[in-house]
């Protein structure tokens, strides 16, 4: 692996987190040697393909990379944009209509809402 890939992996996998490609690029260019945008995007694509990280598509213009590859779902606080992991066992798995005759490869539930503030 290249030095840049190692640095990207180190930053992503140091803790469970949800990061955009731009946030990763900014961090690397601030803390380490200069890394190109193409290198970051290509490395993230490779890591997703290899199952090292998960891609979390919030909307066409909001993609995050999740270092937690265990089966889980997500809650997004609409006020802050912060993404929280939700244990898969806490969410009832949706079923697909049998008449669709399809094979499901992945289920990902994305919930959006507001966190309840203490005292309100």
PDB file of N, CA and C in Angstrom, residues 2-110:
ATOM      1  N   UNK A   2       0.344   2.286  -0.617  1.00  0.00           N
ATOM      2  CA  UNK A   2       1.065   3.560  -0.658  1.00  0.00           C
ATOM      3  C   UNK A   2       0.973   4.251   0.697  1.00  0.00           C
ATOM      4  N   UNK A   3       1.866   5.202   0.910  1.00  0.00           N
ATOM      5  CA  UNK A   3       1.855   5.982   2.150  1.00  0.00           C
ATOM      6  C   UNK A   3       0.505   6.687   2.318  1.00  0.00           C
ATOM      7  N   UNK A   4      -0.022   7.229   1.207  1.00  0.00           N
ATOM      8  CA  UNK A   4      -1.295   7.939   1.275  1.00  0.00           C
ATOM      9  C   UNK A   4      -2.427   6.997   1.704  1.00  0.00           C
ATOM     10  N   UNK A   5      -2.466   5.787   1.155  1.00  0.00           N
ATOM     11  CA  UNK A   5      -3.509   4.818   1.551  1.00  0.00           C
ATOM     12  C   UNK A   5      -3.399   4.455   3.022  1.00  0.00           C
ATOM     13  N   UNK A   6      -2.189   4.283   3.474  1.00  0.00           N
ATOM     14  CA  UNK A   6      -1.982   3.958   4.894  1.00  0.00           C
ATOM     15  C   UNK A   6      -2.482   5.098   5.772  1.00  0.00           C
ATOM     16  N   UNK A   7      -2.168   6.333   5.403  1.00  0.00           N
ATOM     17  CA  UNK A   7      -2.619   7.490   6.186  1.00  0.00           C
ATOM     18  C   UNK A   7      -4.142   7.617   6.165  1.00  0.00           C
ATOM     19  N   UNK A   8      -4.755   7.380   5.018  1.00  0.00           N
ATOM     20  CA  UNK A   8      -6.221   7.429   4.922  1.00  0.00           C
ATOM     21  C   UNK A   8      -6.827   6.348   5.804  1.00  0.00           C
ATOM     22  N   UNK A   9      -6.296   5.129   5.726  1.00  0.00           N
ATOM     23  CA  UNK A   9      -6.804   4.023   6.552  1.00  0.00           C
ATOM     24  C   UNK A   9      -6.624   4.326   8.034  1.00  0.00           C
ATOM     25  N   UNK A  10      -5.469   4.837   8.401  1.00  0.00           N
ATOM     26  CA  UNK A  10      -5.206   5.161   9.803  1.00  0.00           C
ATOM     27  C   UNK A  10      -6.216   6.185  10.323  1.00  0.00           C
ATOM     28  N   UNK A  11      -6.441   7.229   9.564  1.00  0.00           N
ATOM     29  CA  UNK A  11      -7.381   8.275   9.983  1.00  0.00           C
ATOM     30  C   UNK A  11      -8.801   7.739  10.072  1.00  0.00           C
ATOM     31  N   UNK A  12      -9.230   6.976   9.069  1.00  0.00           N
ATOM     32  CA  UNK A  12     -10.596   6.450   9.053  1.00  0.00           C
ATOM     33  C   UNK A  12     -10.859   5.433  10.157  1.00  0.00           C
ATOM     34  N   UNK A  13      -9.891   4.570  10.406  1.00  0.00           N
ATOM     35  CA  UNK A  13     -10.124   3.417  11.268  1.00  0.00           C
ATOM     36  C   UNK A  13      -9.700   3.619  12.714  1.00  0.00           C
ATOM     37  N   UNK A  14      -9.275   4.820  13.074  1.00  0.00           N
ATOM     38  CA  UNK A  14      -8.858   5.059  14.457  1.00  0.00           C
ATOM     39  C   UNK A  14     -10.029   5.020  15.426  1.00  0.00           C
ATOM     40  N   UNK A  15     -11.244   5.253  14.912  1.00  0.00           N
ATOM     41  CA  UNK A  15     -12.459   5.182  15.735  1.00  0.00           C
ATOM     42  C   UNK A  15     -13.666   5.068  14.815  1.00  0.00           C
ATOM     43  N   UNK A  16     -14.803   4.645  15.359  1.00  0.00           N
ATOM     44  CA  UNK A  16     -16.033   4.597  14.567  1.00  0.00           C
ATOM     45  C   UNK A  16     -16.451   6.026  14.266  1.00  0.00           C
ATOM     46  N   UNK A  17     -16.582   6.351  12.979  1.00  0.00           N
ATOM     47  CA  UNK A  17     -16.915   7.712  12.588  1.00  0.00           C
ATOM     48  C   UNK A  17     -17.494   7.731  11.186  1.00  0.00           C
ATOM     49  N   UNK A  18     -18.128   8.833  10.859  1.00  0.00           N
ATOM     50  CA  UNK A  18     -18.737   9.049   9.544  1.00  0.00           C
ATOM     51  C   UNK A  18     -18.103  10.311   8.965  1.00  0.00           C
ATOM     52  N   UNK A  19     -17.319  10.140   7.904  1.00  0.00           N
ATOM     53  CA  UNK A  19     -16.569  11.256   7.352  1.00  0.00           C
ATOM     54  C   UNK A  19     -16.840  11.412   5.865  1.00  0.00           C
ATOM     55  N   UNK A  20     -16.869  12.645   5.407  1.00  0.00           N
ATOM     56  CA  UNK A  20     -16.970  12.910   3.975  1.00  0.00           C
ATOM     57  C   UNK A  20     -15.567  12.834   3.376  1.00  0.00           C
ATOM     58  N   UNK A  21     -15.497  12.645   2.065  1.00  0.00           N
ATOM     59  CA  UNK A  21     -14.203  12.628   1.379  1.00  0.00           C
ATOM     60  C   UNK A  21     -13.492  13.959   1.571  1.00  0.00           C
ATOM     61  N   UNK A  22     -14.248  15.057   1.527  1.00  0.00           N
ATOM     62  CA  UNK A  22     -13.633  16.382   1.718  1.00  0.00           C
ATOM     63  C   UNK A  22     -13.039  16.537   3.113  1.00  0.00           C
ATOM     64  N   UNK A  23     -13.723  16.029   4.135  1.00  0.00           N
ATOM     65  CA  UNK A  23     -13.189  16.113   5.503  1.00  0.00           C
ATOM     66  C   UNK A  23     -11.909  15.301   5.636  1.00  0.00           C
ATOM     67  N   UNK A  24     -11.872  14.146   4.990  1.00  0.00           N
ATOM     68  CA  UNK A  24     -10.667  13.314   5.017  1.00  0.00           C
ATOM     69  C   UNK A  24      -9.526  14.027   4.317  1.00  0.00           C
ATOM     70  N   UNK A  25      -9.812  14.588   3.148  1.00  0.00           N
ATOM     71  CA  UNK A  25      -8.794  15.317   2.378  1.00  0.00           C
ATOM     72  C   UNK A  25      -8.246  16.495   3.177  1.00  0.00           C
ATOM     73  N   UNK A  26      -9.125  17.278   3.788  1.00  0.00           N
ATOM     74  CA  UNK A  26      -8.685  18.427   4.577  1.00  0.00           C
ATOM     75  C   UNK A  26      -7.804  18.005   5.744  1.00  0.00           C
ATOM     76  N   UNK A  27      -8.214  16.946   6.440  1.00  0.00           N
ATOM     77  CA  UNK A  27      -7.443  16.463   7.583  1.00  0.00           C
ATOM     78  C   UNK A  27      -6.046  16.017   7.144  1.00  0.00           C
ATOM     79  N   UNK A  28      -5.991  15.214   6.090  1.00  0.00           N
ATOM     80  CA  UNK A  28      -4.702  14.699   5.634  1.00  0.00           C
ATOM     81  C   UNK A  28      -3.777  15.826   5.180  1.00  0.00           C
ATOM     82  N   UNK A  29      -4.314  16.776   4.452  1.00  0.00           N
ATOM     83  CA  UNK A  29      -3.482  17.879   3.956  1.00  0.00           C
ATOM     84  C   UNK A  29      -3.053  18.833   5.071  1.00  0.00           C
ATOM     85  N   UNK A  30      -3.790  18.838   6.170  1.00  0.00           N
ATOM     86  CA  UNK A  30      -3.428  19.676   7.311  1.00  0.00           C
ATOM     87  C   UNK A  30      -2.405  18.959   8.207  1.00  0.00           C
ATOM     88  N   UNK A  31      -2.560  17.649   8.380  1.00  0.00           N
ATOM     89  CA  UNK A  31      -1.755  16.902   9.345  1.00  0.00           C
ATOM     90  C   UNK A  31      -0.547  16.172   8.749  1.00  0.00           C
ATOM     91  N   UNK A  32      -0.646  15.786   7.488  1.00  0.00           N
ATOM     92  CA  UNK A  32       0.395  14.957   6.883  1.00  0.00           C
ATOM     93  C   UNK A  32       0.874  15.589   5.587  1.00  0.00           C
ATOM     94  N   UNK A  33       1.426  14.756   4.742  1.00  0.00           N
ATOM     95  CA  UNK A  33       1.861  15.243   3.435  1.00  0.00           C
ATOM     96  C   UNK A  33       0.649  15.552   2.560  1.00  0.00           C
ATOM     97  N   UNK A  34       0.863  16.326   1.517  1.00  0.00           N
ATOM     98  CA  UNK A  34      -0.231  16.689   0.615  1.00  0.00           C
ATOM     99  C   UNK A  34      -0.720  15.451  -0.137  1.00  0.00           C
ATOM    100  N   UNK A  35      -2.042  15.292  -0.175  1.00  0.00           N
ATOM    101  CA  UNK A  35      -2.679  14.175  -0.859  1.00  0.00           C
ATOM    102  C   UNK A  35      -3.666  14.769  -1.855  1.00  0.00           C
ATOM    103  N   UNK A  36      -3.729  14.213  -3.059  1.00  0.00           N
ATOM    104  CA  UNK A  36      -4.647  14.743  -4.066  1.00  0.00           C
ATOM    105  C   UNK A  36      -6.069  14.256  -3.806  1.00  0.00           C
ATOM    106  N   UNK A  37      -7.019  15.029  -4.307  1.00  0.00           N
ATOM    107  CA  UNK A  37      -8.423  14.651  -4.206  1.00  0.00           C
ATOM    108  C   UNK A  37      -8.664  13.312  -4.902  1.00  0.00           C
ATOM    109  N   UNK A  38      -8.040  13.105  -6.052  1.00  0.00           N
ATOM    110  CA  UNK A  38      -8.204  11.848  -6.796  1.00  0.00           C
ATOM    111  C   UNK A  38      -7.723  10.653  -5.974  1.00  0.00           C
ATOM    112  N   UNK A  39      -6.614  10.824  -5.269  1.00  0.00           N
ATOM    113  CA  UNK A  39      -6.090   9.742  -4.429  1.00  0.00           C
ATOM    114  C   UNK A  39      -7.071   9.390  -3.328  1.00  0.00           C
ATOM    115  N   UNK A  40      -7.646  10.402  -2.686  1.00  0.00           N
ATOM    116  CA  UNK A  40      -8.613  10.157  -1.608  1.00  0.00           C
ATOM    117  C   UNK A  40      -9.840   9.428  -2.162  1.00  0.00           C
ATOM    118  N   UNK A  41     -10.421   9.931  -3.241  1.00  0.00           N
ATOM    119  CA  UNK A  41     -11.619   9.301  -3.808  1.00  0.00           C
ATOM    120  C   UNK A  41     -11.333   7.883  -4.295  1.00  0.00           C
ATOM    121  N   UNK A  42     -10.202   7.672  -4.966  1.00  0.00           N
ATOM    122  CA  UNK A  42      -9.858   6.331  -5.453  1.00  0.00           C
ATOM    123  C   UNK A  42      -9.627   5.361  -4.301  1.00  0.00           C
ATOM    124  N   UNK A  43      -8.979   5.836  -3.246  1.00  0.00           N
ATOM    125  CA  UNK A  43      -8.734   4.989  -2.079  1.00  0.00           C
ATOM    126  C   UNK A  43     -10.034   4.651  -1.368  1.00  0.00           C
ATOM    127  N   UNK A  44     -10.914   5.629  -1.219  1.00  0.00           N
ATOM    128  CA  UNK A  44     -12.203   5.368  -0.580  1.00  0.00           C
ATOM    129  C   UNK A  44     -13.012   4.350  -1.386  1.00  0.00           C
ATOM    130  N   UNK A  45     -13.004   4.494  -2.698  1.00  0.00           N
ATOM    131  CA  UNK A  45     -13.725   3.537  -3.555  1.00  0.00           C
ATOM    132  C   UNK A  45     -13.157   2.122  -3.378  1.00  0.00           C
ATOM    133  N   UNK A  46     -11.831   2.012  -3.339  1.00  0.00           N
ATOM    134  CA  UNK A  46     -11.183   0.717  -3.130  1.00  0.00           C
ATOM    135  C   UNK A  46     -11.549   0.138  -1.764  1.00  0.00           C
ATOM    136  N   UNK A  47     -11.500   0.961  -0.715  1.00  0.00           N
ATOM    137  CA  UNK A  47     -11.837   0.496   0.630  1.00  0.00           C
ATOM    138  C   UNK A  47     -13.290   0.014   0.716  1.00  0.00           C
ATOM    139  N   UNK A  48     -14.202   0.706   0.028  1.00  0.00           N
ATOM    140  CA  UNK A  48     -15.608   0.277   0.004  1.00  0.00           C
ATOM    141  C   UNK A  48     -15.724  -1.070  -0.708  1.00  0.00           C
ATOM    142  N   UNK A  49     -15.074  -1.192  -1.867  1.00  0.00           N
ATOM    143  CA  UNK A  49     -15.117  -2.446  -2.632  1.00  0.00           C
ATOM    144  C   UNK A  49     -14.586  -3.623  -1.829  1.00  0.00           C
ATOM    145  N   UNK A  50     -13.557  -3.387  -1.021  1.00  0.00           N
ATOM    146  CA  UNK A  50     -12.917  -4.448  -0.235  1.00  0.00           C
ATOM    147  C   UNK A  50     -13.598  -4.669   1.122  1.00  0.00           C
ATOM    148  N   UNK A  51     -14.619  -3.852   1.449  1.00  0.00           N
ATOM    149  CA  UNK A  51     -15.339  -4.036   2.707  1.00  0.00           C
ATOM    150  C   UNK A  51     -14.618  -3.475   3.923  1.00  0.00           C
ATOM    151  N   UNK A  52     -13.634  -2.614   3.705  1.00  0.00           N
ATOM    152  CA  UNK A  52     -12.896  -2.003   4.817  1.00  0.00           C
ATOM    153  C   UNK A  52     -13.743  -0.923   5.478  1.00  0.00           C
ATOM    154  N   UNK A  53     -14.523  -0.215   4.671  1.00  0.00           N
ATOM    155  CA  UNK A  53     -15.443   0.825   5.147  1.00  0.00           C
ATOM    156  C   UNK A  53     -16.764   0.669   4.407  1.00  0.00           C
ATOM    157  N   UNK A  54     -17.784   1.373   4.886  1.00  0.00           N
ATOM    158  CA  UNK A  54     -19.087   1.389   4.210  1.00  0.00           C
ATOM    159  C   UNK A  54     -19.351   2.786   3.672  1.00  0.00           C
ATOM    160  N   UNK A  55     -20.013   2.830   2.528  1.00  0.00           N
ATOM    161  CA  UNK A  55     -20.417   4.104   1.949  1.00  0.00           C
ATOM    162  C   UNK A  55     -21.839   4.396   2.397  1.00  0.00           C
ATOM    163  N   UNK A  56     -22.065   5.583   2.899  1.00  0.00           N
ATOM    164  CA  UNK A  56     -23.373   6.000   3.384  1.00  0.00           C
ATOM    165  C   UNK A  56     -23.826   7.186   2.540  1.00  0.00           C
ATOM    166  N   UNK A  57     -24.778   6.930   1.641  1.00  0.00           N
ATOM    167  CA  UNK A  57     -25.271   7.971   0.740  1.00  0.00           C
ATOM    168  C   UNK A  57     -26.506   8.604   1.381  1.00  0.00           C
ATOM    169  N   UNK A  58     -26.352   9.820   1.858  1.00  0.00           N
ATOM    170  CA  UNK A  58     -27.434  10.559   2.499  1.00  0.00           C
ATOM    171  C   UNK A  58     -28.319  11.187   1.428  1.00  0.00           C
ATOM    172  N   UNK A  59     -27.695  11.739   0.410  1.00  0.00           N
ATOM    173  CA  UNK A  59     -28.360  12.335  -0.743  1.00  0.00           C
ATOM    174  C   UNK A  59     -27.336  12.348  -1.869  1.00  0.00           C
ATOM    175  N   UNK A  60     -27.741  12.679  -3.089  1.00  0.00           N
ATOM    176  CA  UNK A  60     -26.762  12.653  -4.183  1.00  0.00           C
ATOM    177  C   UNK A  60     -25.517  13.515  -3.939  1.00  0.00           C
ATOM    178  N   UNK A  61     -25.651  14.567  -3.145  1.00  0.00           N
ATOM    179  CA  UNK A  61     -24.497  15.431  -2.891  1.00  0.00           C
ATOM    180  C   UNK A  61     -23.917  15.276  -1.484  1.00  0.00           C
ATOM    181  N   UNK A  62     -24.401  14.291  -0.719  1.00  0.00           N
ATOM    182  CA  UNK A  62     -23.884  14.050   0.639  1.00  0.00           C
ATOM    183  C   UNK A  62     -23.564  12.575   0.807  1.00  0.00           C
ATOM    184  N   UNK A  63     -22.276  12.245   0.697  1.00  0.00           N
ATOM    185  CA  UNK A  63     -21.811  10.872   0.859  1.00  0.00           C
ATOM    186  C   UNK A  63     -20.805  10.853   2.003  1.00  0.00           C
ATOM    187  N   UNK A  64     -20.980   9.893   2.895  1.00  0.00           N
ATOM    188  CA  UNK A  64     -20.069   9.737   4.026  1.00  0.00           C
ATOM    189  C   UNK A  64     -19.487   8.340   4.007  1.00  0.00           C
ATOM    190  N   UNK A  65     -18.357   8.182   4.667  1.00  0.00           N
ATOM    191  CA  UNK A  65     -17.689   6.892   4.742  1.00  0.00           C
ATOM    192  C   UNK A  65     -17.665   6.480   6.205  1.00  0.00           C
ATOM    193  N   UNK A  66     -18.197   5.295   6.446  1.00  0.00           N
ATOM    194  CA  UNK A  66     -18.434   4.781   7.790  1.00  0.00           C
ATOM    195  C   UNK A  66     -17.381   3.726   8.113  1.00  0.00           C
ATOM    196  N   UNK A  67     -16.618   3.958   9.159  1.00  0.00           N
ATOM    197  CA  UNK A  67     -15.577   3.004   9.541  1.00  0.00           C
ATOM    198  C   UNK A  67     -16.133   1.813  10.315  1.00  0.00           C
ATOM    199  N   UNK A  68     -17.390   1.858  10.693  1.00  0.00           N
ATOM    200  CA  UNK A  68     -18.043   0.731  11.367  1.00  0.00           C
ATOM    201  C   UNK A  68     -18.696  -0.139  10.296  1.00  0.00           C
ATOM    202  N   UNK A  69     -18.120  -1.301  10.029  1.00  0.00           N
ATOM    203  CA  UNK A  69     -18.641  -2.167   8.968  1.00  0.00           C
ATOM    204  C   UNK A  69     -19.617  -3.220   9.476  1.00  0.00           C
ATOM    205  N   UNK A  70     -19.894  -3.223  10.771  1.00  0.00           N
ATOM    206  CA  UNK A  70     -20.885  -4.169  11.284  1.00  0.00           C
ATOM    207  C   UNK A  70     -22.270  -3.758  10.775  1.00  0.00           C
ATOM    208  N   UNK A  71     -23.205  -4.707  10.779  1.00  0.00           N
ATOM    209  CA  UNK A  71     -24.558  -4.421  10.306  1.00  0.00           C
ATOM    210  C   UNK A  71     -25.246  -3.497  11.308  1.00  0.00           C
ATOM    211  N   UNK A  72     -25.560  -2.286  10.860  1.00  0.00           N
ATOM    212  CA  UNK A  72     -26.235  -1.307  11.704  1.00  0.00           C
ATOM    213  C   UNK A  72     -26.949  -0.288  10.817  1.00  0.00           C
ATOM    214  N   UNK A  73     -27.743   0.563  11.447  1.00  0.00           N
ATOM    215  CA  UNK A  73     -28.489   1.595  10.739  1.00  0.00           C
ATOM    216  C   UNK A  73     -28.026   2.964  11.245  1.00  0.00           C
ATOM    217  N   UNK A  74     -28.677   4.021  10.748  1.00  0.00           N
ATOM    218  CA  UNK A  74     -28.222   5.368  11.096  1.00  0.00           C
ATOM    219  C   UNK A  74     -29.381   6.307  11.431  1.00  0.00           C
ATOM    220  N   UNK A  75     -29.084   7.234  12.327  1.00  0.00           N
ATOM    221  CA  UNK A  75     -29.979   8.338  12.673  1.00  0.00           C
ATOM    222  C   UNK A  75     -29.207   9.618  12.421  1.00  0.00           C
ATOM    223  N   UNK A  76     -29.831  10.563  11.708  1.00  0.00           N
ATOM    224  CA  UNK A  76     -29.207  11.858  11.441  1.00  0.00           C
ATOM    225  C   UNK A  76     -29.991  12.944  12.160  1.00  0.00           C
ATOM    226  N   UNK A  77     -29.294  13.702  12.975  1.00  0.00           N
ATOM    227  CA  UNK A  77     -29.893  14.849  13.642  1.00  0.00           C
ATOM    228  C   UNK A  77     -29.980  15.977  12.611  1.00  0.00           C
ATOM    229  N   UNK A  78     -31.202  16.381  12.256  1.00  0.00           N
ATOM    230  CA  UNK A  78     -31.391  17.388  11.207  1.00  0.00           C
ATOM    231  C   UNK A  78     -30.899  18.777  11.627  1.00  0.00           C
ATOM    232  N   UNK A  79     -30.766  19.010  12.922  1.00  0.00           N
ATOM    233  CA  UNK A  79     -30.274  20.315  13.382  1.00  0.00           C
ATOM    234  C   UNK A  79     -28.758  20.438  13.251  1.00  0.00           C
ATOM    235  N   UNK A  80     -28.046  19.357  13.546  1.00  0.00           N
ATOM    236  CA  UNK A  80     -26.579  19.415  13.551  1.00  0.00           C
ATOM    237  C   UNK A  80     -25.946  18.671  12.370  1.00  0.00           C
ATOM    238  N   UNK A  81     -26.678  17.752  11.762  1.00  0.00           N
ATOM    239  CA  UNK A  81     -26.125  16.922  10.692  1.00  0.00           C
ATOM    240  C   UNK A  81     -25.314  15.752  11.208  1.00  0.00           C
ATOM    241  N   UNK A  82     -25.191  15.635  12.530  1.00  0.00           N
ATOM    242  CA  UNK A  82     -24.413  14.536  13.119  1.00  0.00           C
ATOM    243  C   UNK A  82     -25.118  13.205  12.849  1.00  0.00           C
ATOM    244  N   UNK A  83     -24.330  12.191  12.531  1.00  0.00           N
ATOM    245  CA  UNK A  83     -24.828  10.859  12.209  1.00  0.00           C
ATOM    246  C   UNK A  83     -24.515   9.930  13.370  1.00  0.00           C
ATOM    247  N   UNK A  84     -25.528   9.188  13.810  1.00  0.00           N
ATOM    248  CA  UNK A  84     -25.382   8.246  14.916  1.00  0.00           C
ATOM    249  C   UNK A  84     -25.629   6.830  14.413  1.00  0.00           C
ATOM    250  N   UNK A  85     -24.840   5.879  14.919  1.00  0.00           N
ATOM    251  CA  UNK A  85     -25.080   4.474  14.620  1.00  0.00           C
ATOM    252  C   UNK A  85     -26.219   3.960  15.488  1.00  0.00           C
ATOM    253  N   UNK A  86     -27.091   3.157  14.886  1.00  0.00           N
ATOM    254  CA  UNK A  86     -28.203   2.517  15.588  1.00  0.00           C
ATOM    255  C   UNK A  86     -28.036   1.012  15.433  1.00  0.00           C
ATOM    256  N   UNK A  87     -28.019   0.292  16.538  1.00  0.00           N
ATOM    257  CA  UNK A  87     -27.883  -1.166  16.510  1.00  0.00           C
ATOM    258  C   UNK A  87     -28.984  -1.776  15.645  1.00  0.00           C
ATOM    259  N   UNK A  88     -28.613  -2.654  14.748  1.00  0.00           N
ATOM    260  CA  UNK A  88     -29.571  -3.266  13.813  1.00  0.00           C
ATOM    261  C   UNK A  88     -30.688  -4.008  14.535  1.00  0.00           C
ATOM    262  N   UNK A  89     -30.401  -4.555  15.702  1.00  0.00           N
ATOM    263  CA  UNK A  89     -31.404  -5.304  16.458  1.00  0.00           C
ATOM    264  C   UNK A  89     -32.531  -4.414  16.976  1.00  0.00           C
ATOM    265  N   UNK A  90     -32.313  -3.108  17.023  1.00  0.00           N
ATOM    266  CA  UNK A  90     -33.323  -2.180  17.518  1.00  0.00           C
ATOM    267  C   UNK A  90     -34.312  -1.750  16.441  1.00  0.00           C
ATOM    268  N   UNK A  91     -34.046  -2.128  15.188  1.00  0.00           N
ATOM    269  CA  UNK A  91     -34.876  -1.699  14.069  1.00  0.00           C
ATOM    270  C   UNK A  91     -35.476  -2.929  13.399  1.00  0.00           C
ATOM    271  N   UNK A  92     -36.795  -2.919  13.268  1.00  0.00           N
ATOM    272  CA  UNK A  92     -37.451  -4.037  12.594  1.00  0.00           C
ATOM    273  C   UNK A  92     -37.085  -3.996  11.108  1.00  0.00           C
ATOM    274  N   UNK A  93     -36.601  -5.117  10.603  1.00  0.00           N
ATOM    275  CA  UNK A  93     -36.160  -5.185   9.212  1.00  0.00           C
ATOM    276  C   UNK A  93     -37.353  -5.154   8.264  1.00  0.00           C
ATOM    277  N   UNK A  94     -37.345  -4.241   7.315  1.00  0.00           N
ATOM    278  CA  UNK A  94     -38.437  -4.182   6.340  1.00  0.00           C
ATOM    279  C   UNK A  94     -38.466  -5.441   5.471  1.00  0.00           C
ATOM    280  N   UNK A  95     -39.647  -5.796   5.024  1.00  0.00           N
ATOM    281  CA  UNK A  95     -39.818  -6.954   4.145  1.00  0.00           C
ATOM    282  C   UNK A  95     -40.152  -6.469   2.751  1.00  0.00           C
ATOM    283  N   UNK A  96     -39.743  -7.239   1.764  1.00  0.00           N
ATOM    284  CA  UNK A  96     -40.028  -6.905   0.378  1.00  0.00           C
ATOM    285  C   UNK A  96     -41.225  -7.730  -0.090  1.00  0.00           C
ATOM    286  N   UNK A  97     -42.041  -7.137  -0.929  1.00  0.00           N
ATOM    287  CA  UNK A  97     -43.212  -7.816  -1.478  1.00  0.00           C
ATOM    288  C   UNK A  97     -42.754  -9.013  -2.304  1.00  0.00           C
ATOM    289  N   UNK A  98     -43.269 -10.196  -2.004  1.00  0.00           N
ATOM    290  CA  UNK A  98     -42.860 -11.418  -2.693  1.00  0.00           C
ATOM    291  C   UNK A  98     -43.143 -11.356  -4.194  1.00  0.00           C
ATOM    292  N   UNK A  99     -44.128 -10.575  -4.597  1.00  0.00           N
ATOM    293  CA  UNK A  99     -44.453 -10.493  -6.024  1.00  0.00           C
ATOM    294  C   UNK A  99     -43.365  -9.757  -6.815  1.00  0.00           C
ATOM    295  N   UNK A 100     -42.463  -9.072  -6.140  1.00  0.00           N
ATOM    296  CA  UNK A 100     -41.396  -8.346  -6.811  1.00  0.00           C
ATOM    297  C   UNK A 100     -40.339  -9.296  -7.378  1.00  0.00           C
ATOM    298  N   UNK A 101     -40.240 -10.504  -6.803  1.00  0.00           N
ATOM    299  CA  UNK A 101     -39.287 -11.512  -7.259  1.00  0.00           C
ATOM    300  C   UNK A 101     -37.885 -10.924  -7.353  1.00  0.00           C
ATOM    301  N   UNK A 102     -37.374 -10.476  -6.198  1.00  0.00           N
ATOM    302  CA  UNK A 102     -36.065  -9.831  -6.145  1.00  0.00           C
ATOM    303  C   UNK A 102     -35.228 -10.448  -5.035  1.00  0.00           C
ATOM    304  N   UNK A 103     -33.938 -10.315  -5.188  1.00  0.00           N
ATOM    305  CA  UNK A 103     -32.991 -10.762  -4.177  1.00  0.00           C
ATOM    306  C   UNK A 103     -32.411  -9.537  -3.493  1.00  0.00           C
ATOM    307  N   UNK A 104     -32.593  -9.400  -2.189  1.00  0.00           N
ATOM    308  CA  UNK A 104     -32.097  -8.254  -1.431  1.00  0.00           C
ATOM    309  C   UNK A 104     -30.648  -8.515  -1.044  1.00  0.00           C
ATOM    310  N   UNK A 105     -29.760  -7.577  -1.387  1.00  0.00           N
ATOM    311  CA  UNK A 105     -28.342  -7.721  -1.063  1.00  0.00           C
ATOM    312  C   UNK A 105     -27.957  -6.949   0.188  1.00  0.00           C
ATOM    313  N   UNK A 106     -28.690  -5.894   0.471  1.00  0.00           N
ATOM    314  CA  UNK A 106     -28.348  -5.068   1.620  1.00  0.00           C
ATOM    315  C   UNK A 106     -29.583  -4.302   2.079  1.00  0.00           C
ATOM    316  N   UNK A 107     -29.683  -4.118   3.378  1.00  0.00           N
ATOM    317  CA  UNK A 107     -30.741  -3.292   3.957  1.00  0.00           C
ATOM    318  C   UNK A 107     -30.058  -2.218   4.791  1.00  0.00           C
ATOM    319  N   UNK A 108     -30.448  -0.977   4.561  1.00  0.00           N
ATOM    320  CA  UNK A 108     -29.896   0.127   5.320  1.00  0.00           C
ATOM    321  C   UNK A 108     -31.034   1.086   5.643  1.00  0.00           C
ATOM    322  N   UNK A 109     -31.293   1.271   6.918  1.00  0.00           N
ATOM    323  CA  UNK A 109     -32.347   2.179   7.348  1.00  0.00           C
ATOM    324  C   UNK A 109     -31.701   3.485   7.773  1.00  0.00           C
ATOM    325  N   UNK A 110     -32.203   4.583   7.219  1.00  0.00           N
ATOM    326  CA  UNK A 110     -31.701   5.912   7.543  1.00  0.00           C
ATOM    327  C   UNK A 110     -32.850   6.713   8.135  1.00  0.00           C
TER     328      UNK A 110
END
